[in-house]
Protein backbone atom coordinates (compact mmCIF):
# COMPACT_ATOMS: atom_id res chain seq x y z
CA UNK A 1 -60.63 -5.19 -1.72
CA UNK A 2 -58.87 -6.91 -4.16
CA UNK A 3 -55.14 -5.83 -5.11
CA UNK A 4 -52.13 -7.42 -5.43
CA UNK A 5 -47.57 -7.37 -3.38
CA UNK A 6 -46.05 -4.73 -1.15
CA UNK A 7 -46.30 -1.24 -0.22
CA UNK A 8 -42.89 0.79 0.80
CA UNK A 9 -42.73 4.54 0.72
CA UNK A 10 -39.38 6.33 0.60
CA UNK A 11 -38.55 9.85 2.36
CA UNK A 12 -36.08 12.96 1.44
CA UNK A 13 -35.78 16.36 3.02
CA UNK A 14 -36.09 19.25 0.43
CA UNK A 15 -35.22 22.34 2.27
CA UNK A 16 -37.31 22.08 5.55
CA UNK A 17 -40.13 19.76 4.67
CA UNK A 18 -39.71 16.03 4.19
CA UNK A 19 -41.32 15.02 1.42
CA UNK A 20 -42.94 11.67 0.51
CA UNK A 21 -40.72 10.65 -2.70
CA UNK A 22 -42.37 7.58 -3.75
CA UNK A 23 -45.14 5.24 -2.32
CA UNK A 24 -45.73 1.57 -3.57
CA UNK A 25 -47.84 0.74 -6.74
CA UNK A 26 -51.45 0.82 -7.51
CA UNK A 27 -53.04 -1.85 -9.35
CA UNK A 28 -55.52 -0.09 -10.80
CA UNK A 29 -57.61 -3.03 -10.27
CA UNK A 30 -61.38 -1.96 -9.87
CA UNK A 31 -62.67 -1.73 -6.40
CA UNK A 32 -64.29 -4.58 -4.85
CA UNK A 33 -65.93 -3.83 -1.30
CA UNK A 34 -66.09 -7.06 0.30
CA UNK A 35 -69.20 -7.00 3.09
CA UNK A 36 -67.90 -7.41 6.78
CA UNK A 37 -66.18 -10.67 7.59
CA UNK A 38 -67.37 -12.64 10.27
CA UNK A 39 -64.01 -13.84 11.16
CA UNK A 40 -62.51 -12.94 14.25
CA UNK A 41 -59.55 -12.20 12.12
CA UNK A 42 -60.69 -9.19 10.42
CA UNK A 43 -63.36 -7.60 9.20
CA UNK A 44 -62.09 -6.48 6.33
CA UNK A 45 -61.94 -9.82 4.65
CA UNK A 46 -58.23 -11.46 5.23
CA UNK A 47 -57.47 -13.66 7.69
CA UNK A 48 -53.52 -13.92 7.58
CA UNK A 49 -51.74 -10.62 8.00
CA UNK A 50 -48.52 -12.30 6.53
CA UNK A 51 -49.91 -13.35 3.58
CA UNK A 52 -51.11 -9.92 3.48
CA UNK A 53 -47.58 -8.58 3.29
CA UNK A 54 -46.41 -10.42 0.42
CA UNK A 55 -49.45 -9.47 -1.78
CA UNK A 56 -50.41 -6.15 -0.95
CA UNK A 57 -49.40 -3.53 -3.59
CA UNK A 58 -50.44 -0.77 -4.89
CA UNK A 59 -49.69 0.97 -8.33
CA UNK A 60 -50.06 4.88 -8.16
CA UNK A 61 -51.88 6.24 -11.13
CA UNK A 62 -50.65 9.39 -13.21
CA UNK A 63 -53.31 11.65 -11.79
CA UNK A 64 -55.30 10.89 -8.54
CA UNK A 65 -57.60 13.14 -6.74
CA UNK A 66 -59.01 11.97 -3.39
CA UNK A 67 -62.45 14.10 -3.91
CA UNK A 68 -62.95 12.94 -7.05
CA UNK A 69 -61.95 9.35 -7.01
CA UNK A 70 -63.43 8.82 -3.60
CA UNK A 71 -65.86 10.80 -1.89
CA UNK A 72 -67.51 11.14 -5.37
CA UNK A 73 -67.52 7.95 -6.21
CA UNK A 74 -68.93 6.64 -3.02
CA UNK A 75 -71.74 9.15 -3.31
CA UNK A 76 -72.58 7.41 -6.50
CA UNK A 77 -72.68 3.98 -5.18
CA UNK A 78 -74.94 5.76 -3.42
CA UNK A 79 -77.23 6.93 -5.65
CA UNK A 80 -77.15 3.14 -7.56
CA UNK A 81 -77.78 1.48 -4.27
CA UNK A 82 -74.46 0.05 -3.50
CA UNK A 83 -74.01 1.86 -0.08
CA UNK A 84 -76.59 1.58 2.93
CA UNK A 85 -78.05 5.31 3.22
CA UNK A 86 -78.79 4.75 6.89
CA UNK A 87 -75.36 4.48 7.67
CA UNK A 88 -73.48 8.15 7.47
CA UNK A 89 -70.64 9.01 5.71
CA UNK A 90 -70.11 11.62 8.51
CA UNK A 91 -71.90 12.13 11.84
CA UNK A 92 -71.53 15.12 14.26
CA UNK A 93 -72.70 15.41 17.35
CA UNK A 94 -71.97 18.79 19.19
CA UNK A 95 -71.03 19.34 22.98
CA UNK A 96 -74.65 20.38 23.13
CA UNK A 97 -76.07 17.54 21.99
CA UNK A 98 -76.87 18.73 18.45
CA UNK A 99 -76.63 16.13 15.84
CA UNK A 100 -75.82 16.46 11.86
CA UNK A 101 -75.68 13.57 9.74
CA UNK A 102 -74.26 13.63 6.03
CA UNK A 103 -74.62 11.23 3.12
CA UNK A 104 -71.34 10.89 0.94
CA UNK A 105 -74.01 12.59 -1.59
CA UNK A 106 -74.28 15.86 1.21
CA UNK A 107 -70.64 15.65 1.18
CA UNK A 108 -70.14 15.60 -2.19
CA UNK A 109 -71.93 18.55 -2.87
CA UNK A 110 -71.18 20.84 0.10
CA UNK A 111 -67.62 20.21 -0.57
CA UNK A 112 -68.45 21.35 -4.04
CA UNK A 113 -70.54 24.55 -2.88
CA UNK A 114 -67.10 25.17 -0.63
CA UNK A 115 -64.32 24.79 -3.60
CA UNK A 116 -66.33 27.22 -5.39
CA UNK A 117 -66.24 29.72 -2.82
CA UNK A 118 -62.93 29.44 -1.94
CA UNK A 119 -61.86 29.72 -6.06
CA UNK A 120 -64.60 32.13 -7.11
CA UNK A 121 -65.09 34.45 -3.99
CA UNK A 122 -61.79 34.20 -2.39
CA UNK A 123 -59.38 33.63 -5.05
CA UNK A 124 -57.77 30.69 -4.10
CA UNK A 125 -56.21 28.69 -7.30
CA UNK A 126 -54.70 25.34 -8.00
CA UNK A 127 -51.00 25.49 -5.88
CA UNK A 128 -52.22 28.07 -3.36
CA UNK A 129 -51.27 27.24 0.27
CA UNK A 130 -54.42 27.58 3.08
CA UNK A 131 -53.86 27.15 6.75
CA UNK A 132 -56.85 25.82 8.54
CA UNK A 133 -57.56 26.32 12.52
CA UNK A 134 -60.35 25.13 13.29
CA UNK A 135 -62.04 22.74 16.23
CA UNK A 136 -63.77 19.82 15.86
CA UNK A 137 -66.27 21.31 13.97
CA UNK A 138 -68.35 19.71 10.15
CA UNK A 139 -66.43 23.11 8.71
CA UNK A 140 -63.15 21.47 9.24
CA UNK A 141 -64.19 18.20 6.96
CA UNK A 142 -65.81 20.52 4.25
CA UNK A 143 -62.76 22.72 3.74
CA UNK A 144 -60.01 19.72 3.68
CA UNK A 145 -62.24 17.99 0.94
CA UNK A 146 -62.73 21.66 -1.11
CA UNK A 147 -59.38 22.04 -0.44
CA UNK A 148 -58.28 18.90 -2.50
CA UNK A 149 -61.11 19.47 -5.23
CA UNK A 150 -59.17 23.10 -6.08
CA UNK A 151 -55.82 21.52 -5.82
CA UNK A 152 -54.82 23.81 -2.99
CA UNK A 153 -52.13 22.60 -0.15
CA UNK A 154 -53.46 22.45 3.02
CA UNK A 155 -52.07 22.86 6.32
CA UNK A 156 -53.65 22.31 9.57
CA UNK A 157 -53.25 24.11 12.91
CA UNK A 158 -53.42 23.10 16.10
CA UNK A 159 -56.36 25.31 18.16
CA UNK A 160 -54.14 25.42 21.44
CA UNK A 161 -50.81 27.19 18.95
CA UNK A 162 -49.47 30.81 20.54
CA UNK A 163 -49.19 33.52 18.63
CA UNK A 164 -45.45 32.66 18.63
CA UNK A 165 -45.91 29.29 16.87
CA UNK A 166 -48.23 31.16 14.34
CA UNK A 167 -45.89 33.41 13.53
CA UNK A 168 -42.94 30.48 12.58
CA UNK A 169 -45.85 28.87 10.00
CA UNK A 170 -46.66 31.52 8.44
CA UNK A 171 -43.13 32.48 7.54
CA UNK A 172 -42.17 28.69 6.93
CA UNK A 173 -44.99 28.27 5.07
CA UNK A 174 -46.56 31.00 3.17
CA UNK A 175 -50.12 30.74 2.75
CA UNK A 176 -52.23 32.92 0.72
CA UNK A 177 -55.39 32.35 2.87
CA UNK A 178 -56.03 31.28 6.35
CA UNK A 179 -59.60 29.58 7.60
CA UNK A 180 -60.23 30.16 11.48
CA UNK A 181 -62.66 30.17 14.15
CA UNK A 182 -63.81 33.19 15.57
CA UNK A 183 -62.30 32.33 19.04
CA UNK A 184 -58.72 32.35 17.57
CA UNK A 185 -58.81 35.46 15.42
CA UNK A 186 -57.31 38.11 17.50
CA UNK A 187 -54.47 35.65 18.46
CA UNK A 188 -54.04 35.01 14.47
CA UNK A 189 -54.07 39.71 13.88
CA UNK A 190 -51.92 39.70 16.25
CA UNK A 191 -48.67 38.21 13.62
CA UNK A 192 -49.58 38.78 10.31
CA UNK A 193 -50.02 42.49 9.76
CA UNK A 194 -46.23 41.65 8.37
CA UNK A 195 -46.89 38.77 6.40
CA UNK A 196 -47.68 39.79 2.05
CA UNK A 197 -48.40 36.85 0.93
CA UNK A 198 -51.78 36.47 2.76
CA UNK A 199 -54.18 37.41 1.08
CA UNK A 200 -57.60 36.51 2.54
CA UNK A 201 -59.03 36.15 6.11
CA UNK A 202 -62.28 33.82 6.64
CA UNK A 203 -63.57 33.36 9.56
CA UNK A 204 -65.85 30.71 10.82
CA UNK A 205 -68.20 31.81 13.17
CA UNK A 206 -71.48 30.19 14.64
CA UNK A 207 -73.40 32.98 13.14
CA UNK A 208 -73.67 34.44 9.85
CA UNK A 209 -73.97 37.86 11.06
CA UNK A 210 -70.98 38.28 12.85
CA UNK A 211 -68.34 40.68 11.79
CA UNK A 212 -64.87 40.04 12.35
CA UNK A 213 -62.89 43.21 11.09
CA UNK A 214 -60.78 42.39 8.27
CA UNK A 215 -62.21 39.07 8.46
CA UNK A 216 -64.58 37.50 5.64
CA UNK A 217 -67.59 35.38 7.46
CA UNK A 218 -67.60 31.70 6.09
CA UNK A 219 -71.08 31.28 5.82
CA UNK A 220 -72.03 34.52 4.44
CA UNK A 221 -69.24 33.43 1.72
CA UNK A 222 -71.56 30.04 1.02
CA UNK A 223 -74.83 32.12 0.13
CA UNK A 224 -75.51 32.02 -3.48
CA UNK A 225 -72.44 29.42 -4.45
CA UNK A 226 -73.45 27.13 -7.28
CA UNK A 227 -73.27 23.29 -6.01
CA UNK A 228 -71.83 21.97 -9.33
CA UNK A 229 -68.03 22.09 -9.76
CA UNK A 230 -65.63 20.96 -11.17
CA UNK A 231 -62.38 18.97 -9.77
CA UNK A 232 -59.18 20.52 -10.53
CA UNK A 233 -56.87 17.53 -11.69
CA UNK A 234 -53.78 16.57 -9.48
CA UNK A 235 -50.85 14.89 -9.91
CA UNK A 236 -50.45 11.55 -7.72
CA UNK A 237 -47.23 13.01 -6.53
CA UNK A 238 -48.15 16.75 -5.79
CA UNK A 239 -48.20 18.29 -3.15
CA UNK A 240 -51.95 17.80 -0.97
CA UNK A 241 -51.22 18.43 2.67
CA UNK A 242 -48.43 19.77 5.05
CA UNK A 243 -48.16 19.40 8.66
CA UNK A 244 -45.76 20.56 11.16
CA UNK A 245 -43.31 18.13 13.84
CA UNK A 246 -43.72 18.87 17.19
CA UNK A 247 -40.50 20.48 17.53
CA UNK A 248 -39.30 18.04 20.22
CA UNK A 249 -35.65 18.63 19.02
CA UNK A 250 -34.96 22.12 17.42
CA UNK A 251 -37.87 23.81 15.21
CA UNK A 252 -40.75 22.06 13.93
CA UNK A 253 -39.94 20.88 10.36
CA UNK A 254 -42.90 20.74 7.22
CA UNK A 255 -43.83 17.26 6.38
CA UNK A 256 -45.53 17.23 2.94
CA UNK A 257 -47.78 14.49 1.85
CA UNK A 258 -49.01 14.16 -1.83
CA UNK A 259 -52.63 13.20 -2.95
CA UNK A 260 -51.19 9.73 -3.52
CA UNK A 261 -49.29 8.92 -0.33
CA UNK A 262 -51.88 10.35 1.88
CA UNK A 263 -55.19 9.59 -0.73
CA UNK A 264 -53.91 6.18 -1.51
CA UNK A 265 -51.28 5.10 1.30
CA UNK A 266 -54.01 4.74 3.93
CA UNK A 267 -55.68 2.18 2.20
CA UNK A 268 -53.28 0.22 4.26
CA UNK A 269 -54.28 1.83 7.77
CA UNK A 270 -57.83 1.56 7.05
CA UNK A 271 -57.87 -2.32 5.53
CA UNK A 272 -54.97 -3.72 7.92
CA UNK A 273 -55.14 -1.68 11.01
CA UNK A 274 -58.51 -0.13 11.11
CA UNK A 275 -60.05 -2.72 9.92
CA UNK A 276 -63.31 -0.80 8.00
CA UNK A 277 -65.91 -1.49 5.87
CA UNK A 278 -68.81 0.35 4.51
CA UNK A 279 -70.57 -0.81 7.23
CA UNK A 280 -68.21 0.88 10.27
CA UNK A 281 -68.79 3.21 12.25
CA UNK A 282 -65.48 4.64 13.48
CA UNK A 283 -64.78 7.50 16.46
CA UNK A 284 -60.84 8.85 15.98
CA UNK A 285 -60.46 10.91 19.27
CA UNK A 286 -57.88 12.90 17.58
CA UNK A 287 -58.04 16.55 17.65
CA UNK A 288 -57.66 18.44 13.97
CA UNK A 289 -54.33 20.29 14.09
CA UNK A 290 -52.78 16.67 14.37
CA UNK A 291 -51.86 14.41 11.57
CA UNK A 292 -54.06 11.53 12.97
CA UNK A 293 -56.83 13.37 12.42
CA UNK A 294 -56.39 13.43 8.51
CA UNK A 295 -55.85 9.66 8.54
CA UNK A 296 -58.19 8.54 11.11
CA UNK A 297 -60.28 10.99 10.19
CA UNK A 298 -60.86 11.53 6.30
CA UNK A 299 -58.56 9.08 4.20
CA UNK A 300 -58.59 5.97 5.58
CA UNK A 301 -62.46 5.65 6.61
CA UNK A 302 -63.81 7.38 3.73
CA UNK A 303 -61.46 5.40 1.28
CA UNK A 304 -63.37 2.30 2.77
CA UNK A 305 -67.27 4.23 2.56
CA UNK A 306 -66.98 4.30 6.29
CA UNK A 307 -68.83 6.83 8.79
CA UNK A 308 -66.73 9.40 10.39
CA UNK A 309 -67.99 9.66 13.87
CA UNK A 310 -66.98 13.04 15.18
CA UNK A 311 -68.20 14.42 18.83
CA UNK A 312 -67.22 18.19 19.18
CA UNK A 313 -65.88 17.65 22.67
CA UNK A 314 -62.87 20.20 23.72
CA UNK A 315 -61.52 18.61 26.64
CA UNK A 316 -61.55 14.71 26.75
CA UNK A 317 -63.46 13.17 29.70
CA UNK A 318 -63.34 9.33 30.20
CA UNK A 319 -67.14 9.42 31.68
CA UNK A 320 -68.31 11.16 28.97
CA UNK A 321 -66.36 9.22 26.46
CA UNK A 322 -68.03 6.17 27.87
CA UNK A 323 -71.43 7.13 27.94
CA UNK A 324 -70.64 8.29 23.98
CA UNK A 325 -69.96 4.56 23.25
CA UNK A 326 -72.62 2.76 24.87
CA UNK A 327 -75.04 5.52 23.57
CA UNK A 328 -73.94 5.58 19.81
CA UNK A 329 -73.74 2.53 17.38
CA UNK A 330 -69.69 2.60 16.86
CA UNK A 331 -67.70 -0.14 16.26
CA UNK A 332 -64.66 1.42 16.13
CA UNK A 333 -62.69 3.53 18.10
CA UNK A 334 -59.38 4.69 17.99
CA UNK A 335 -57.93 7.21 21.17
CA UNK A 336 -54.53 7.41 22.55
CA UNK A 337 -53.12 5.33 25.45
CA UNK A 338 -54.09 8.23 27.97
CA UNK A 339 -57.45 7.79 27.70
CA UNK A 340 -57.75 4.08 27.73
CA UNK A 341 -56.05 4.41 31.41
CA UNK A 342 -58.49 7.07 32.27
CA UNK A 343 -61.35 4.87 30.87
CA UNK A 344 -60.27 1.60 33.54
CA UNK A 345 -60.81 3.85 36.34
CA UNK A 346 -64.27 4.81 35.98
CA UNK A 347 -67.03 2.13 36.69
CA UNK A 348 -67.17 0.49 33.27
CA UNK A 349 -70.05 -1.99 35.28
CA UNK A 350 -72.27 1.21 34.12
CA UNK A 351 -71.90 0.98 30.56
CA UNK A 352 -73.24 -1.96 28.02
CA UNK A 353 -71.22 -1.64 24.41
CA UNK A 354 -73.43 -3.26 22.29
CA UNK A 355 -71.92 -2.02 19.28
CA UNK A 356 -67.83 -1.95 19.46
CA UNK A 357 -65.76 -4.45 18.18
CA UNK A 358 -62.35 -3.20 17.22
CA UNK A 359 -60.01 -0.59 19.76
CA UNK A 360 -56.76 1.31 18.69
CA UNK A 361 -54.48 3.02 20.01
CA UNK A 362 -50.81 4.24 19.23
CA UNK A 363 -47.67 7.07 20.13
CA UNK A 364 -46.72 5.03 23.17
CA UNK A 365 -47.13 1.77 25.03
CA UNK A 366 -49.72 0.92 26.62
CA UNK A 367 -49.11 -1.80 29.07
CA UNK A 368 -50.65 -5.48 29.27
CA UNK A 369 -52.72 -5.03 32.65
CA UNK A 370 -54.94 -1.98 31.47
CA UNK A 371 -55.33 -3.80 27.82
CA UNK A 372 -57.01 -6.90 29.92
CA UNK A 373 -59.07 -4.35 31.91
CA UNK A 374 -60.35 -2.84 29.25
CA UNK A 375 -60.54 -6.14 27.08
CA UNK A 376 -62.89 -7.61 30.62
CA UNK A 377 -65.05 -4.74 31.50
CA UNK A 378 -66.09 -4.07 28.00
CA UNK A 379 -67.52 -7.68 28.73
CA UNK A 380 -67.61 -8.42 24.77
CA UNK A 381 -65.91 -11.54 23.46
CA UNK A 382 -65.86 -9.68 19.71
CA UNK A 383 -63.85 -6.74 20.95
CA UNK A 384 -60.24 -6.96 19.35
CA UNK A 385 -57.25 -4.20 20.88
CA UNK A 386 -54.60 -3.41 18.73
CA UNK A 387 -52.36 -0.80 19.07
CA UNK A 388 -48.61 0.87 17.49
CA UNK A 389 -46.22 2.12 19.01
């Protein structure tokens, strides 16, 4: 891609959420997908990272929405031929083995079939603020995307939260709807009989016949919804997506990200540290209540027209996460530190990975002697390790 000097972003707390003030510049140059470098360097097309430092920059347009500026316009490269179809924009592949597969077309207009139930039939508007809990599911990806065609603010949840934490978001943050799978439902009644400002209760449920008292059923919602709509339009430097701190020290504390420093500031973390193209094929082990999971996970691969790999495991297993990699064509595949130790115990003699090139990891260190393991059993010249801490 082809823009030009650095990008900085600059942080200030406004009450309890710490909001993103001001990220870089955007050139507004046009985009111009390089294909996949052979270089051992990078994929991506550079081969000096320093050079990449003093060039990079950014400039951040007026108005900048990530559905309609991205997923839409991938979808029509697309249709004109400028994207390989039989590569996925998204690919799911259940515990059970079931498979979906989506186009950045499919996406486009399921996402679109989505906004227009969550505006039309639930009454969500342009501002509103939506908590999502839901697993690794494709329902997850469709209702972030709606969420940013309707201008909402989104705010994921962690599956494994107590009724406890619950109760501190929902005061802290005040949504007006709340999108949940049926397993976490009765946890979710159990706090907000007190809570006005809520104002609609969809559940997502494997069937479209289940009832869920006081509960509206996703699917049944998505019946009958017109696929056209259209994008509200968002400020650069509104407010997109909120997510909570741990709460390692004291309460957990709202970060907010705009559509700009999350829509546009992983441009960086897919280019530079990801390393994606069109052509990638990229497996974030991340599960959706955390932050990683909205980088790793929707920005930075689909800002690049890369496939989101997605496996709807709930508990990670290092044999199973194995035999997903030498199965499946990714080249990518980010997972924290963890599970790369778990991974060098298991026979990795068993396994051929034909496909992967590029590992991540980050949150911690992970030391020299597994990096080698990993970097000798995976018996592939081409596969590059990098990592943050």
């Amino acid at each position: 891609m082809k823009f030009a000097a650095v990008s900085c972003g600059f942080y200030s707390f406004t009450g309890r959420r710490l909001v993103l003030k001001k990220f870089c510049n955007f050139s507004g140059a046009a985009w111009s997908l390089k294909s996949r470098s052979a270089s051992n360097v990078s994929r991506a097309g550079f081969d000096s990272y320093e050079k990449e430092r003093s060039t990079w920059n950014i400039t951040i347009p007026e108005k900048f929405n990530f559905a309609q500026d991205v997923i839409d316009v991938w979808a029509r490269k697309e249709k004109e031929g400028l994207r390989d179809l039989s590569i996925p924009a998204f690919w799911f592949v259940s515990e059970k083995g079931k498979e979906l597969k989506w186009s950045f077309q499919d996406l486009e207009r399921e996402t679109k079939k989505v906004a227009n139930m969550l505006q039309k039939k639930c009454g969500i508007q342009h501002g509103d603020n939506i908590i999502v809990m839901l697993p690794k599911v494709p329902e997850f990806w469709l209702v972030n995307v709606a969420a940013i065609r309707i201008g909402a603010v989104l705010c994921p949840a962690g599956m494994m939260l107590t009724a406890k934490d619950l109760a501190y978001r929902f005061t802290a943050f005040k949504p007006v709807s709340i999108i949940a799978h049926e397993s976490v439902t009765e946890r979710i009644d159990q706090v907000i009989t007190s809570y006005s400002t809520l104002k609609t209760k969809i559940c997502v449920s494997e069937s479209e016949t289940d009832n869920k008292e006081g509960w509206l059923n996703f699917h049944r919602l998505l019946d009958h919804v017109a696929e056209d709509h259209k994008c509200i339009e968002t400020k650069s430097d509104e407010s997109m997506m909120v997510f909570f701190t741990s709460g390692t020290t004291g309460q957990p504390k709202m970060v907010e990200h705009s559509h700009a420093s999350y829509g546009l500031g992983h441009l960086t973390t897919g280019k530079h540290f990801q390393d994606l193209t069109s052509e990638s094929i990229f497996w974030n082990l991340s599960d959706t209540g955390w932050a990683k999971t909205a980088y790793s996970g929707i920005f930075a691969p689909w800002l690049f027209g890369a496939c989101v790999y997605v496996h709807g495991m709930s508990r990670f297993s290092a044999s199973q996460t194995l035999q997903i990699l030498a199965k499946y064509p990714i080249d990518t595949f980010c997972g924290p530190p963890m599970a790369f130790r778990a991974m060098v115990h298991e026979d990795l003699s068993n396994y051929k990975f034909s496909r992967l090139e590029h590992c991540l990891s980050g949150g911690e260190a992970l030391n020299p002697e597994v990096l080698k393991k990993v970097a000798r059993c995976y018996r592939a010249e081409n596969i590059r390790m990098l990592w943050a801490n």
